[in-house]
PDB file of C-alpha atoms and ligand atoms in Angstrom:
ATOM      1  CA  UNK A1097      -0.048   0.044  -0.055  1.00 72.00           C
ATOM      2  CA  UNK A1098       1.532   3.553  -0.806  1.00 81.00           C
ATOM      3  CA  UNK A1099       2.060   5.305   2.045  1.00 91.00           C
ATOM      4  CA  UNK A1100       0.160   8.109   3.128  1.00 95.00           C
ATOM      5  CA  UNK A1101       1.120  11.915   1.893  1.00 96.00           C
ATOM      6  CA  UNK A1102       2.805  13.424   4.981  1.00 97.00           C
ATOM      7  CA  UNK A1103       0.857  16.711   6.007  1.00 98.00           C
ATOM      8  CA  UNK A1104       2.297  19.778   8.223  1.00 98.00           C
ATOM      9  CA  UNK A1105       0.490  21.751  10.067  1.00 99.00           C
ATOM     10  CA  UNK A1106       1.311  25.285   9.905  1.00 98.00           C
ATOM     11  CA  UNK A1107       0.258  27.077  13.558  1.00 98.00           C
ATOM     12  CA  UNK A1108       0.668  30.303  15.195  1.00 98.00           C
ATOM     13  CA  UNK A1109      -1.859  30.015  18.482  1.00 98.00           C
ATOM     14  CA  UNK A1110      -3.908  27.701  20.170  1.00 98.00           C
ATOM     15  CA  UNK A1111      -4.366  25.486  17.356  1.00 98.00           C
ATOM     16  CA  UNK A1112      -7.926  24.319  17.095  1.00 98.00           C
ATOM     17  CA  UNK A1113      -8.103  23.962  13.636  1.00 98.00           C
ATOM     18  CA  UNK A1114      -4.706  21.879  14.270  1.00 98.00           C
ATOM     19  CA  UNK A1115      -6.727  19.799  16.360  1.00 98.00           C
ATOM     20  CA  UNK A1116      -9.905  19.259  13.896  1.00 98.00           C
ATOM     21  CA  UNK A1117      -7.483  18.343  11.228  1.00 99.00           C
ATOM     22  CA  UNK A1118      -5.428  16.129  13.690  1.00 98.00           C
ATOM     23  CA  UNK A1119      -8.332  14.040  15.175  1.00 98.00           C
ATOM     24  CA  UNK A1120      -9.469  13.399  11.348  1.00 98.00           C
ATOM     25  CA  UNK A1121      -6.267  12.531  10.022  1.00 98.00           C
ATOM     26  CA  UNK A1122      -6.445   9.598  12.745  1.00 97.00           C
ATOM     27  CA  UNK A1123      -9.275   7.831  10.958  1.00 97.00           C
ATOM     28  CA  UNK A1124      -8.153   4.955   8.639  1.00 95.00           C
ATOM     29  CA  UNK A1125      -9.448   6.843   5.687  1.00 95.00           C
ATOM     30  CA  UNK A1126      -8.170   9.793   5.965  1.00 97.00           C
ATOM     31  CA  UNK A1127      -5.760  10.437   2.842  1.00 96.00           C
ATOM     32  CA  UNK A1128      -2.905  12.111   4.743  1.00 97.00           C
ATOM     33  CA  UNK A1129      -1.213  11.677   8.235  1.00 97.00           C
ATOM     34  CA  UNK A1130      -0.059  14.764  10.657  1.00 98.00           C
ATOM     35  CA  UNK A1131       3.586  14.518  10.247  1.00 98.00           C
ATOM     36  CA  UNK A1132       4.555  17.772  11.823  1.00 98.00           C
ATOM     37  CA  UNK A1133       2.881  20.791  13.624  1.00 98.00           C
ATOM     38  CA  UNK A1134       4.981  23.480  13.287  1.00 98.00           C
ATOM     39  CA  UNK A1135       4.660  27.240  14.834  1.00 98.00           C
ATOM     40  CA  UNK A1136       6.677  30.625  14.243  1.00 98.00           C
ATOM     41  CA  UNK A1137       6.349  31.225  17.561  1.00 97.00           C
ATOM     42  CA  UNK A1138       7.767  29.038  20.853  1.00 97.00           C
ATOM     43  CA  UNK A1139       4.378  29.979  23.118  1.00 98.00           C
ATOM     44  CA  UNK A1140       1.857  29.120  20.527  1.00 98.00           C
ATOM     45  CA  UNK A1141      -0.437  26.776  22.524  1.00 98.00           C
ATOM     46  CA  UNK A1142      -1.020  24.665  20.194  1.00 98.00           C
ATOM     47  CA  UNK A1143       2.125  23.071  19.685  1.00 98.00           C
ATOM     48  CA  UNK A1144       1.699  21.107  23.350  1.00 98.00           C
ATOM     49  CA  UNK A1145      -1.599  20.330  22.212  1.00 98.00           C
ATOM     50  CA  UNK A1146      -0.001  18.714  19.262  1.00 98.00           C
ATOM     51  CA  UNK A1147       2.878  17.190  21.688  1.00 98.00           C
ATOM     52  CA  UNK A1148       0.177  15.589  23.720  1.00 98.00           C
ATOM     53  CA  UNK A1149      -1.618  13.945  20.804  1.00 98.00           C
ATOM     54  CA  UNK A1150       1.691  12.355  19.716  1.00 98.00           C
ATOM     55  CA  UNK A1151       2.693  14.468  16.694  1.00 98.00           C
ATOM     56  CA  UNK A1152       6.196  15.851  16.073  1.00 98.00           C
ATOM     57  CA  UNK A1153       6.167  19.551  16.861  1.00 98.00           C
ATOM     58  CA  UNK A1154       8.759  22.044  16.205  1.00 98.00           C
ATOM     59  CA  UNK A1155       8.992  25.845  17.104  1.00 98.00           C
ATOM     60  CA  UNK A1156      10.910  27.788  14.755  1.00 98.00           C
ATOM     61  CA  UNK A1157      10.475  31.466  15.813  1.00 97.00           C
ATOM     62  CA  UNK A1158      10.286  33.891  13.194  1.00 95.00           C
ATOM     63  CA  UNK A1159      12.422  36.638  15.026  1.00 93.00           C
ATOM     64  CA  UNK A1160      15.685  34.593  14.620  1.00 90.00           C
ATOM     65  CA  UNK A1161      15.766  35.315  10.842  1.00 97.00           C
ATOM     66  CA  UNK A1162      16.711  38.795   9.460  1.00 96.00           C
ATOM     67  CA  UNK A1163      14.600  38.394   6.100  1.00 97.00           C
ATOM     68  CA  UNK A1164      11.231  36.833   5.524  1.00 97.00           C
ATOM     69  CA  UNK A1165      13.041  34.883   2.742  1.00 97.00           C
ATOM     70  CA  UNK A1166      15.829  33.274   5.355  1.00 98.00           C
ATOM     71  CA  UNK A1167      12.535  32.607   7.431  1.00 98.00           C
ATOM     72  CA  UNK A1168      10.977  30.762   4.450  1.00 98.00           C
ATOM     73  CA  UNK A1169      14.214  29.109   3.582  1.00 98.00           C
ATOM     74  CA  UNK A1170      14.457  27.670   7.185  1.00 98.00           C
ATOM     75  CA  UNK A1171      11.005  26.571   7.238  1.00 98.00           C
ATOM     76  CA  UNK A1172      11.057  24.826   3.920  1.00 98.00           C
ATOM     77  CA  UNK A1173      14.487  23.067   4.737  1.00 98.00           C
ATOM     78  CA  UNK A1174      12.699  21.672   7.892  1.00 98.00           C
ATOM     79  CA  UNK A1175       9.721  20.392   6.231  1.00 98.00           C
ATOM     80  CA  UNK A1176      12.015  18.739   3.478  1.00 97.00           C
ATOM     81  CA  UNK A1177      13.825  17.110   6.384  1.00 98.00           C
ATOM     82  CA  UNK A1178      10.441  15.258   7.307  1.00 98.00           C
ATOM     83  CA  UNK A1179       9.434  14.245   3.551  1.00 97.00           C
ATOM     84  CA  UNK A1180       6.408  16.633   4.023  1.00 98.00           C
ATOM     85  CA  UNK A1181       3.929  16.398   0.983  1.00 97.00           C
ATOM     86  CA  UNK A1182       0.866  18.519   1.850  1.00 98.00           C
ATOM     87  CA  UNK A1183       1.050  22.226   3.891  1.00 98.00           C
ATOM     88  CA  UNK A1184      -2.201  23.202   5.951  1.00 98.00           C
ATOM     89  CA  UNK A1185      -2.082  26.541   7.513  1.00 98.00           C
ATOM     90  CA  UNK A1186      -4.121  27.046  10.650  1.00 98.00           C
ATOM     91  CA  UNK A1187      -3.831  30.376  12.528  1.00 98.00           C
ATOM     92  CA  UNK A1188      -0.536  30.799  11.044  1.00 98.00           C
ATOM     93  CA  UNK A1189       0.430  35.046  10.937  1.00 96.00           C
ATOM     94  CA  UNK A1190       3.203  34.830   9.145  1.00 95.00           C
ATOM     95  CA  UNK A1191       2.970  35.895   5.523  1.00 95.00           C
ATOM     96  CA  UNK A1192       4.581  33.201   2.989  1.00 97.00           C
ATOM     97  CA  UNK A1193       6.999  34.702   0.111  1.00 97.00           C
ATOM     98  CA  UNK A1194       5.937  34.124  -3.549  1.00 97.00           C
ATOM     99  CA  UNK A1195       9.206  31.752  -3.961  1.00 97.00           C
ATOM    100  CA  UNK A1196       7.855  29.308  -1.119  1.00 98.00           C
ATOM    101  CA  UNK A1197       4.449  29.894  -2.432  1.00 97.00           C
ATOM    102  CA  UNK A1198       5.892  28.515  -5.990  1.00 97.00           C
ATOM    103  CA  UNK A1199       7.938  25.465  -4.634  1.00 96.00           C
ATOM    104  CA  UNK A1200       4.782  24.601  -2.461  1.00 97.00           C
ATOM    105  CA  UNK A1201       2.168  25.656  -5.758  1.00 96.00           C
ATOM    106  CA  UNK A1202      -1.243  23.742  -5.016  1.00 97.00           C
ATOM    107  CA  UNK A1203      -0.047  22.250  -1.943  1.00 98.00           C
ATOM    108  CA  UNK A1204      -0.674  24.639   0.485  1.00 98.00           C
ATOM    109  CA  UNK A1205      -4.043  25.540   1.758  1.00 98.00           C
ATOM    110  CA  UNK A1206      -5.560  27.890   4.220  1.00 98.00           C
ATOM    111  CA  UNK A1207      -8.386  28.553   6.304  1.00 98.00           C
ATOM    112  CA  UNK A1208      -9.970  32.111   6.776  1.00 98.00           C
ATOM    113  CA  UNK A1209     -12.341  33.574   9.264  1.00 98.00           C
ATOM    114  CA  UNK A1210     -14.989  34.951   6.246  1.00 98.00           C
ATOM    115  CA  UNK A1211     -16.485  34.317   3.290  1.00 98.00           C
ATOM    116  CA  UNK A1212     -13.674  35.257   0.771  1.00 98.00           C
ATOM    117  CA  UNK A1213     -13.228  37.422  -1.306  1.00 97.00           C
ATOM    118  CA  UNK A1214     -15.397  39.476   1.244  1.00 97.00           C
ATOM    119  CA  UNK A1215     -12.705  40.457   3.977  1.00 98.00           C
ATOM    120  CA  UNK A1216      -9.221  39.412   3.295  1.00 97.00           C
ATOM    121  CA  UNK A1217      -6.645  40.384   5.923  1.00 96.00           C
ATOM    122  CA  UNK A1218      -6.932  40.630   9.671  1.00 97.00           C
ATOM    123  CA  UNK A1219      -9.970  41.318  11.918  1.00 98.00           C
ATOM    124  CA  UNK A1220     -12.640  40.194   9.518  1.00 98.00           C
ATOM    125  CA  UNK A1221     -15.756  39.940  12.265  1.00 98.00           C
ATOM    126  CA  UNK A1222     -14.769  42.906  13.458  1.00 98.00           C
ATOM    127  CA  UNK A1223     -15.332  44.048  10.041  1.00 98.00           C
ATOM    128  CA  UNK A1224     -18.186  42.239   8.993  1.00 98.00           C
ATOM    129  CA  UNK A1225     -20.148  43.763  12.183  1.00 98.00           C
ATOM    130  CA  UNK A1226     -19.410  47.014  11.620  1.00 98.00           C
ATOM    131  CA  UNK A1227     -20.664  46.639   8.127  1.00 98.00           C
ATOM    132  CA  UNK A1228     -23.998  45.243   9.750  1.00 98.00           C
ATOM    133  CA  UNK A1229     -23.675  42.466   7.261  1.00 98.00           C
ATOM    134  CA  UNK A1230     -26.508  39.661   8.355  1.00 98.00           C
ATOM    135  CA  UNK A1231     -24.174  36.528   7.310  1.00 98.00           C
ATOM    136  CA  UNK A1232     -20.238  35.643   7.851  1.00 98.00           C
ATOM    137  CA  UNK A1233     -18.792  32.632   7.552  1.00 98.00           C
ATOM    138  CA  UNK A1234     -15.253  30.656   6.745  1.00 98.00           C
ATOM    139  CA  UNK A1235     -13.204  29.899   3.567  1.00 98.00           C
ATOM    140  CA  UNK A1236     -10.640  26.745   2.797  1.00 98.00           C
ATOM    141  CA  UNK A1237      -8.974  27.827  -0.233  1.00 98.00           C
ATOM    142  CA  UNK A1238      -5.544  26.904  -2.230  1.00 98.00           C
ATOM    143  CA  UNK A1239      -2.703  29.700  -1.440  1.00 98.00           C
ATOM    144  CA  UNK A1240      -1.670  31.493  -3.797  1.00 97.00           C
ATOM    145  CA  UNK A1241       0.845  34.608  -3.885  1.00 95.00           C
ATOM    146  CA  UNK A1242      -2.080  36.764  -3.477  1.00 93.00           C
ATOM    147  CA  UNK A1243      -3.151  37.247   0.685  1.00 92.00           C
ATOM    148  CA  UNK A1244      -6.046  35.583   1.606  1.00 93.00           C
ATOM    149  CA  UNK A1245      -6.941  34.524  -2.348  1.00 94.00           C
ATOM    150  CA  UNK A1246      -6.473  31.505  -4.503  1.00 94.00           C
ATOM    151  CA  UNK A1247      -8.970  28.918  -5.732  1.00 97.00           C
ATOM    152  CA  UNK A1248     -11.799  27.919  -2.843  1.00 98.00           C
ATOM    153  CA  UNK A1249     -12.209  24.040  -1.498  1.00 98.00           C
ATOM    154  CA  UNK A1250     -15.053  24.771   0.514  1.00 98.00           C
ATOM    155  CA  UNK A1251     -17.086  27.307   2.630  1.00 98.00           C
ATOM    156  CA  UNK A1252     -19.406  27.495   5.240  1.00 98.00           C
ATOM    157  CA  UNK A1253     -21.968  30.351   6.456  1.00 98.00           C
ATOM    158  CA  UNK A1254     -23.487  31.605   9.726  1.00 98.00           C
ATOM    159  CA  UNK A1255     -25.992  33.735  10.883  1.00 98.00           C
ATOM    160  CA  UNK A1256     -25.023  37.083  11.958  1.00 98.00           C
ATOM    161  CA  UNK A1257     -27.142  37.710  14.832  1.00 98.00           C
ATOM    162  CA  UNK A1258     -28.394  40.962  16.354  1.00 96.00           C
ATOM    163  CA  UNK A1259     -26.559  40.610  19.658  1.00 96.00           C
ATOM    164  CA  UNK A1260     -23.474  39.412  18.606  1.00 98.00           C
ATOM    165  CA  UNK A1261     -19.952  40.789  19.217  1.00 98.00           C
ATOM    166  CA  UNK A1262     -16.928  39.815  17.758  1.00 98.00           C
ATOM    167  CA  UNK A1263     -16.493  37.077  20.491  1.00 98.00           C
ATOM    168  CA  UNK A1264     -19.628  35.301  19.885  1.00 98.00           C
ATOM    169  CA  UNK A1265     -19.611  35.769  15.986  1.00 98.00           C
ATOM    170  CA  UNK A1266     -16.136  34.509  16.196  1.00 98.00           C
ATOM    171  CA  UNK A1267     -17.389  31.414  18.045  1.00 98.00           C
ATOM    172  CA  UNK A1268     -19.954  30.693  15.739  1.00 98.00           C
ATOM    173  CA  UNK A1269     -17.949  30.573  12.782  1.00 98.00           C
ATOM    174  CA  UNK A1270     -14.966  28.522  14.389  1.00 98.00           C
ATOM    175  CA  UNK A1271     -17.353  25.539  15.025  1.00 98.00           C
ATOM    176  CA  UNK A1272     -17.735  25.854  11.103  1.00 98.00           C
ATOM    177  CA  UNK A1273     -14.137  26.169  10.506  1.00 98.00           C
ATOM    178  CA  UNK A1274     -13.582  22.468  12.559  1.00 98.00           C
ATOM    179  CA  UNK A1275     -16.334  21.294  10.068  1.00 98.00           C
ATOM    180  CA  UNK A1276     -15.318  21.734   7.323  1.00 98.00           C
ATOM    181  CA  UNK A1277     -11.637  22.556   6.841  1.00 99.00           C
ATOM    182  CA  UNK A1278     -11.028  18.190   7.662  1.00 98.00           C
ATOM    183  CA  UNK A1279     -12.725  17.284   4.275  1.00 98.00           C
ATOM    184  CA  UNK A1280     -12.188  19.614   2.209  1.00 98.00           C
ATOM    185  CA  UNK A1281      -8.024  19.098   2.722  1.00 98.00           C
ATOM    186  CA  UNK A1282      -8.990  15.369   2.042  1.00 97.00           C
ATOM    187  CA  UNK A1283     -10.593  16.422  -1.288  1.00 97.00           C
ATOM    188  CA  UNK A1284      -7.541  18.546  -2.389  1.00 97.00           C
ATOM    189  CA  UNK A1285      -5.271  16.341  -1.124  1.00 97.00           C
ATOM    190  CA  UNK A1286      -6.925  13.242  -3.609  1.00 95.00           C
ATOM    191  CA  UNK A1287      -7.680  15.474  -6.553  1.00 95.00           C
ATOM    192  CA  UNK A1288      -4.033  16.329  -6.241  1.00 95.00           C
ATOM    193  CA  UNK A1289      -3.194  12.350  -6.324  1.00 91.00           C
ATOM    194  CA  UNK A1290      -0.531  13.134  -3.794  1.00 86.00           C
ATOM    195  CA  UNK A1291       1.979   9.929  -3.895  1.00 48.00           C
ATOM    196  CA  UNK A1292       5.489  11.669  -3.955  1.00 44.00           C
ATOM    197  CA  UNK A1293       7.580  12.461  -1.320  1.00 47.00           C
ATOM    198  CA  UNK A1294       8.352  15.840  -2.331  1.00 51.00           C
ATOM    199  CA  UNK A1295       6.417  18.322  -3.882  1.00 50.00           C
ATOM    200  CA  UNK A1296       6.024  18.344  -7.514  1.00 52.00           C
ATOM    201  CA  UNK A1297       9.708  17.228  -7.912  1.00 51.00           C
ATOM    202  CA  UNK A1298      10.594  20.695  -7.771  1.00 52.00           C
ATOM    203  CA  UNK A1299      12.384  20.115  -4.461  1.00 46.00           C
ATOM    204  CA  UNK A1300      12.605  23.028  -1.974  1.00 47.00           C
TER     205      UNK A1300
HETATM  206  C1  GRF B2471      -9.099  30.845  13.190  1.00 59.50           C
HETATM  207  O1  GRF B2471     -10.081  31.691  12.592  1.00 59.50           O
HETATM  208  C2  GRF B2471      -8.747  31.098  11.143  1.00 59.50           C
HETATM  209  O2  GRF B2471      -9.561  30.803  10.361  1.00 59.50           O
HETATM  210  C3  GRF B2471      -7.695  32.175  11.347  1.00 59.50           C
HETATM  211  O3  GRF B2471      -6.862  31.985  12.770  1.00 59.50           O
HETATM  212  C4  GRF B2471      -7.847  31.430  13.701  1.00 59.50           C
HETATM  213  C5  GRF B2471      -7.114  30.274  14.281  1.00 59.50           C
HETATM  214  O4  GRF B2471      -7.578  29.669  15.345  1.00 59.50           O
HETATM  215  N1  GRF B2471      -7.085  31.501  10.367  1.00 59.50           N
HETATM  216  P1  GRF B2471      -7.020  28.021  15.771  1.00 59.50           P
HETATM  217  O5  GRF B2471      -5.551  28.613  16.120  1.00 59.50           O
HETATM  218  O6  GRF B2471      -7.402  27.412  14.714  1.00 59.50           O
HETATM  219  O7  GRF B2471      -7.898  27.980  16.850  1.00 59.50           O
END
């Protein structure tokens, strides 16, 4: 049997989407194994959670690098050393360089807490509330060189209720994030037909 593609999950914080992906990947029919959880912040709570789940973790603090390109080169080397095939961003608060994204073309996915193309960037829920929107949601998409852009793999909508604040809306959206991210990633991995240890033969 072909070994499953090896997934790295990149986080910067609590890692609740990471947990949703890791739990899904524990099921025998999930088309990937979580081989690494990496954070650019050593204090990310998700690192401890992942370690408790028996997943290899790595902190790669971005402050240790002079440029984004240097950080991304180190990141790529760590991923390559672990024969990673696929990257899932899950609350990873770093913009990746175009060079890095090109090397992993089609193999980086992200979850964003808005109904893209609405509200790229930060503070999505505050902006939706300020605009008096009646619904919000989340999007799983392939990462391209443009921030919070790229082919959409899945979306889920939630209502915005009259007495919502940022926290209540974020919690409602987050539940949907956890629900849609694992199957959207699985479908993408299957569509890519991932079966090689190194991304698209290009190396890193
Ligand atoms: C999520 O809302 C995700 O959409 C956004 O950052 C948040 C991360 O939360 N990109 P968590 O670390 O997965 O709990």
